[in-house]
Amino acid sequence: MTKLNSKVPTGVPLKDKWIHHKDKIDLVNPANKRNIDVIVIGTGLAGGSASATLAELGYNVKAFAYQDSPRRAHSIAAQGGINAAKNYQGDGDSSYRLFYDTVKGGDYRSREANVYRLAEVSANIIDQCVAQGVPFARDYGGLLDNRSFGGVLVSRTFYAKGQTGQQLLLGAYSAMNRQIARGKIEMHNRHEMLDVVLVDGKARGIIARNLVTGEIERHSAHAVVIASGGYGNVYFLSTNAMGSNATAAWKAHKKGAYFANPCFTQIHPTCIPRSGDYQSKLTLMSESLRNDGRIWVPKKMEDVHAIREKRLKPTEIAEEDRDYYLERRYPAFGNLVPRDVASRAAKERCDAGYGVNKTGEAVYLDFQSAIVRYGKEQANIHGIHNPSHAKIVELGKKIVEEKYGNLFQMYEKIVDDNPYETPMMIYPATHYTMGGLWVDYNLMTTVEGLYAIGEANFSDHGANRLGASALMQGLADGYFVLPYTIGDYLSDDIRTGEISTQTREFEEAEKAVRDRIDFFLNNDGAHSVDYYHKKLGKIMWDKVGMARNAKGLDEAMKEIKELREDFWKNVKVPGDGHEMNPELEKAGRVADFLELGELFARDAYERKESCGGHFREEYVTEDGEAKRDDVNFAYVSAWEFTGQPSEAVLHKEQLEFKDIELKTRSYK
């Protein structure tokens, strides 16, 4: 049994741990790096930045993406921004405040040393990206602009309109292309990792399927890095791209890598509401909209019914008849409370009957106040005295369009409603996963030579991720952490030589992959893969979603197990294995979700407290807020696979808070 060792440096102050650690770890000299291979699974912000940086250092990188290009990684969907403690606004920000906000935002369930390191290197990320040409927004004086995101009282979020993820990914992609041209990155597009290969207990390669030809391939390396994102699609409907999956991380888990905190999953408050059972995914509206948008529902039930029946427009509701419930309940942070708080508040209002669309699952995000405020400001700037209301609105709309235009355009195309004229409708949806593969301070899993970075690991966000911190963590891991720490491990491999793929371990792993594919193609079942995925998603949303309780979680575990057994008996996969076959790809991914979903529910069942994105209805304060139990649950749940999710063994990494006072999280 593997014993958890976080490898966090001891005997030095928190602010010196990373510097001290870098000074002490072993390095690989440039000549030896040329003889070492590293596999990177996933080419989003974490994988792309890691691949480019490792290749720049001299390692031979083999990068794998299931998309046709790294440019299509799901990181492009990140809209609102990336955090960094630059304090350009002069509003009191610092590395410590970013560290504090992140730990508090994660409801004190993250590892202190990792989060401080994240805050410490955040400023370097912005410099790196500016040097790459990322077109961050700039203020009137030409300096990089900032805006605020939920859970903070400062403006530290750098952004490129509503396309921040795309622009950052293009920066990493350009750096990758330079190394591809040099021959230092061997790029494998349209390839999916289907197993990790261990030799003498160390990760020494993978088995991958060429998604175009169906060919099963062996690839060896001295280390393997998982950068394949999160597992939000276990819910079927989520803000993730439909191809996003957990297979790489789950295969690593089944080969010995512990899976940490699977129940810590974020429900994002600002998504376009579901419109019907035919939908295959949900669309996120950036959290940046909460800077200027005010969230409300009608106060009067008769107004709610009139709006649903289209007898009344939201713009016809008088100001005094609107319930700006976040501003009412959380005056200090208002509409910029963290995502978990905002999501539960929206659910509470809709559960109480105040939802404003046909399904009763929507609240308003209204920009009229911002349009008028900006319009008056612009009128003053332009010397327009006593402007008409129409002129104020005209001027204000231009400013809002400059800040959020592409987001408004996207909303209008999907909903067919003009958000400048009518408030947006939003509702929470599954978004980011804070859980993932357990990693130590070096970002290595419990399997030697197997690393996990970005959303694929658990390390930095605790029970809830603050907005604009996903891009920060992915790039921090890829550009500034892993390239240092992986050398500590690879320094022992300078005499190992090339890893052969003609060994028993590779042969056995390839056979297991082929047998599974053959089963799917030959099983004469009655139901499609999506049939099972949708059923799993409904169980997860109904019983392991925004609010959970012991009865529902117990039922969920049993229902998921039964569904999984039926899947293996009755799934039908059309087509052939020697061609592009999306149904075959989905079959393997959903099979993994059906195992992960049960472990997810079990983790939620065992954690008898409410914290961040994990909200147990039995553990709440008198005013309905999350109630943590720091005496019994201030730990990371790290699950060891032993054959079935129900038989997984729980290991606990106790969390220590020496630089931050452990106290009740409040945004009031």
Coordinates of N, CA, C and O in Angstrom, one line a residue, residues 4 103 106-112 261 264 438 458 462-463 603 606-611 614 627-638 650-658 660-663:
L4 N 0.9 8.1 1.5 CA 0.9 9.5 1.0 C 2.1 10.3 1.6 O 2.2 10.4 2.8
V103 N -7.3 30.1 -1.0 CA -7.6 29.1 0.1 C -9.0 29.3 0.7 O -9.7 28.3 0.9
G106 N -11.6 28.2 -1.8 CA -11.7 26.7 -1.8 C -12.2 26.1 -0.5 O -12.1 24.9 -0.3
D107 N -12.7 27.0 0.4 CA -13.3 26.5 1.6 C -12.3 25.7 2.5 O -12.7 24.8 3.1
Y108 N -11.0 26.1 2.5 CA -10.0 25.6 3.3 C -9.9 24.1 3.1 O -9.7 23.3 4.1
R109 N -9.9 23.6 1.9 CA -9.7 22.2 1.6 C -8.6 22.0 0.5 O -8.6 21.0 -0.2
S110 N -7.7 23.0 0.4 CA -6.6 22.8 -0.5 C -5.3 22.8 0.3 O -5.2 23.2 1.5
R111 N -4.2 22.4 -0.3 CA -2.9 22.3 0.3 C -2.2 23.7 0.3 O -2.0 24.2 -0.8
E112 N -2.0 24.2 1.5 CA -1.5 25.5 1.7 C -0.3 25.8 0.8 O -0.2 26.9 0.1
N261 N -10.5 13.6 -3.9 CA -11.7 14.5 -3.8 C -12.6 14.5 -5.0 O -13.0 15.6 -5.5
F264 N -15.6 17.0 -5.2 CA -15.5 18.5 -5.3 C -15.6 18.9 -6.8 O -14.6 19.0 -7.5
W438 N -4.4 12.6 -7.3 CA -3.6 13.1 -6.2 C -2.2 13.3 -6.7 O -1.6 12.4 -7.3
F458 N -5.6 17.5 -8.4 CA -6.5 18.0 -7.4 C -6.0 19.2 -6.6 O -6.7 19.9 -5.9
G462 N -9.0 23.2 -3.8 CA -9.9 22.8 -2.6 C -11.2 22.4 -3.0 O -11.4 21.6 -4.0
A463 N -12.3 22.9 -2.3 CA -13.6 22.5 -2.6 C -14.4 23.4 -3.6 O -15.5 23.1 -3.9
D603 N -17.5 9.2 -2.4 CA -16.7 10.3 -1.8 C -17.6 11.3 -1.2 O -17.4 11.8 0.0
E606 N -19.2 9.8 2.0 CA -18.2 9.7 3.2 C -17.9 11.1 3.8 O -17.6 11.2 5.0
R607 N -18.0 12.1 3.0 CA -17.6 13.5 3.5 C -18.9 14.1 4.1 O -19.6 14.8 3.4
K608 N -19.0 13.9 5.4 CA -20.2 14.3 6.1 C -20.0 15.8 6.6 O -19.9 16.1 7.8
E609 N -20.0 16.7 5.7 CA -19.9 18.1 5.9 C -20.3 18.8 4.6 O -20.5 18.2 3.6
S610 N -20.5 20.1 4.7 CA -20.7 20.9 3.5 C -19.5 21.9 3.4 O -19.1 22.6 4.3
C611 N -18.9 21.9 2.2 CA -17.8 22.8 1.9 C -17.7 23.1 0.4 O -17.8 22.1 -0.4
H614 N -19.3 21.0 -2.6 CA -19.9 19.8 -2.0 C -20.8 20.3 -0.9 O -20.4 20.7 0.2
K627 N -21.8 24.2 6.1 CA -21.2 24.1 7.4 C -20.1 23.0 7.4 O -20.3 21.8 7.3
R628 N -18.9 23.5 7.5 CA -17.7 22.7 7.4 C -17.5 22.0 8.8 O -18.0 22.4 9.8
D629 N -16.8 20.8 8.7 CA -16.4 20.1 10.0 C -14.9 20.0 9.9 O -14.4 19.0 9.4
D630 N -14.2 21.0 10.5 CA -12.7 21.0 10.4 C -12.1 20.0 11.4 O -10.9 19.6 11.2
V631 N -12.8 19.5 12.3 CA -12.3 18.5 13.3 C -12.1 17.2 12.6 O -11.1 16.5 12.7
N632 N -13.1 16.8 11.8 CA -13.2 15.4 11.2 C -12.8 15.4 9.7 O -12.5 14.3 9.3
F633 N -12.9 16.5 9.0 CA -12.8 16.4 7.6 C -11.8 17.4 6.9 O -11.9 17.6 5.7
A634 N -10.9 17.9 7.7 CA -9.9 18.8 7.1 C -8.8 17.9 6.5 O -7.6 17.9 6.9
Y635 N -9.2 17.1 5.5 CA -8.2 16.3 4.8 C -8.6 16.1 3.3 O -9.7 16.5 2.9
V636 N -7.6 15.7 2.6 CA -7.8 15.3 1.2 C -8.2 13.8 1.1 O -7.5 13.0 1.7
S637 N -9.3 13.5 0.5 CA -9.7 12.1 0.3 C -8.9 11.6 -0.9 O -9.1 12.1 -2.1
A638 N -8.1 10.6 -0.7 CA -7.3 10.0 -1.8 C -7.7 8.5 -1.9 O -7.4 7.8 -1.0
L650 N -9.8 4.3 1.1 CA -9.7 5.7 1.4 C -8.4 6.0 2.1 O -8.1 5.4 3.2
H651 N -7.5 6.9 1.6 CA -6.4 7.4 2.3 C -6.6 8.9 2.6 O -7.2 9.6 1.8
K652 N -6.1 9.4 3.7 CA -6.3 10.8 4.0 C -5.0 11.5 4.2 O -4.1 11.1 4.9
E653 N -5.0 12.6 3.4 CA -3.9 13.6 3.6 C -4.4 14.7 4.5 O -5.2 15.5 4.1
Q654 N -3.9 14.8 5.7 CA -4.4 15.8 6.6 C -3.9 17.2 6.2 O -2.7 17.3 5.8
L655 N -4.8 18.1 6.2 CA -4.4 19.5 5.8 C -4.0 20.3 7.0 O -4.7 20.3 8.0
E656 N -2.9 21.0 6.9 CA -2.5 21.9 7.9 C -2.5 23.3 7.5 O -2.1 23.6 6.3
F657 N -3.0 24.2 8.3 CA -3.0 25.6 8.0 C -2.2 26.4 9.0 O -2.7 26.7 10.1
K658 N -1.0 26.8 8.6 CA -0.1 27.5 9.6 C 0.0 28.9 9.3 O 0.3 29.7 10.2
I660 N -2.6 30.6 7.6 CA -4.0 31.2 7.4 C -4.9 30.6 8.5 O -4.8 29.4 8.9
E661 N -5.6 31.5 9.1 CA -6.5 31.1 10.2 C -7.7 30.3 9.6 O -8.4 30.7 8.7
L662 N -7.9 29.1 10.1 CA -9.1 28.3 9.7 C -10.3 28.8 10.3 O -10.5 28.7 11.5
K663 N -11.2 29.4 9.5 CA -12.4 30.0 10.0 C -13.6 29.9 9.1 O -13.4 29.5 7.9

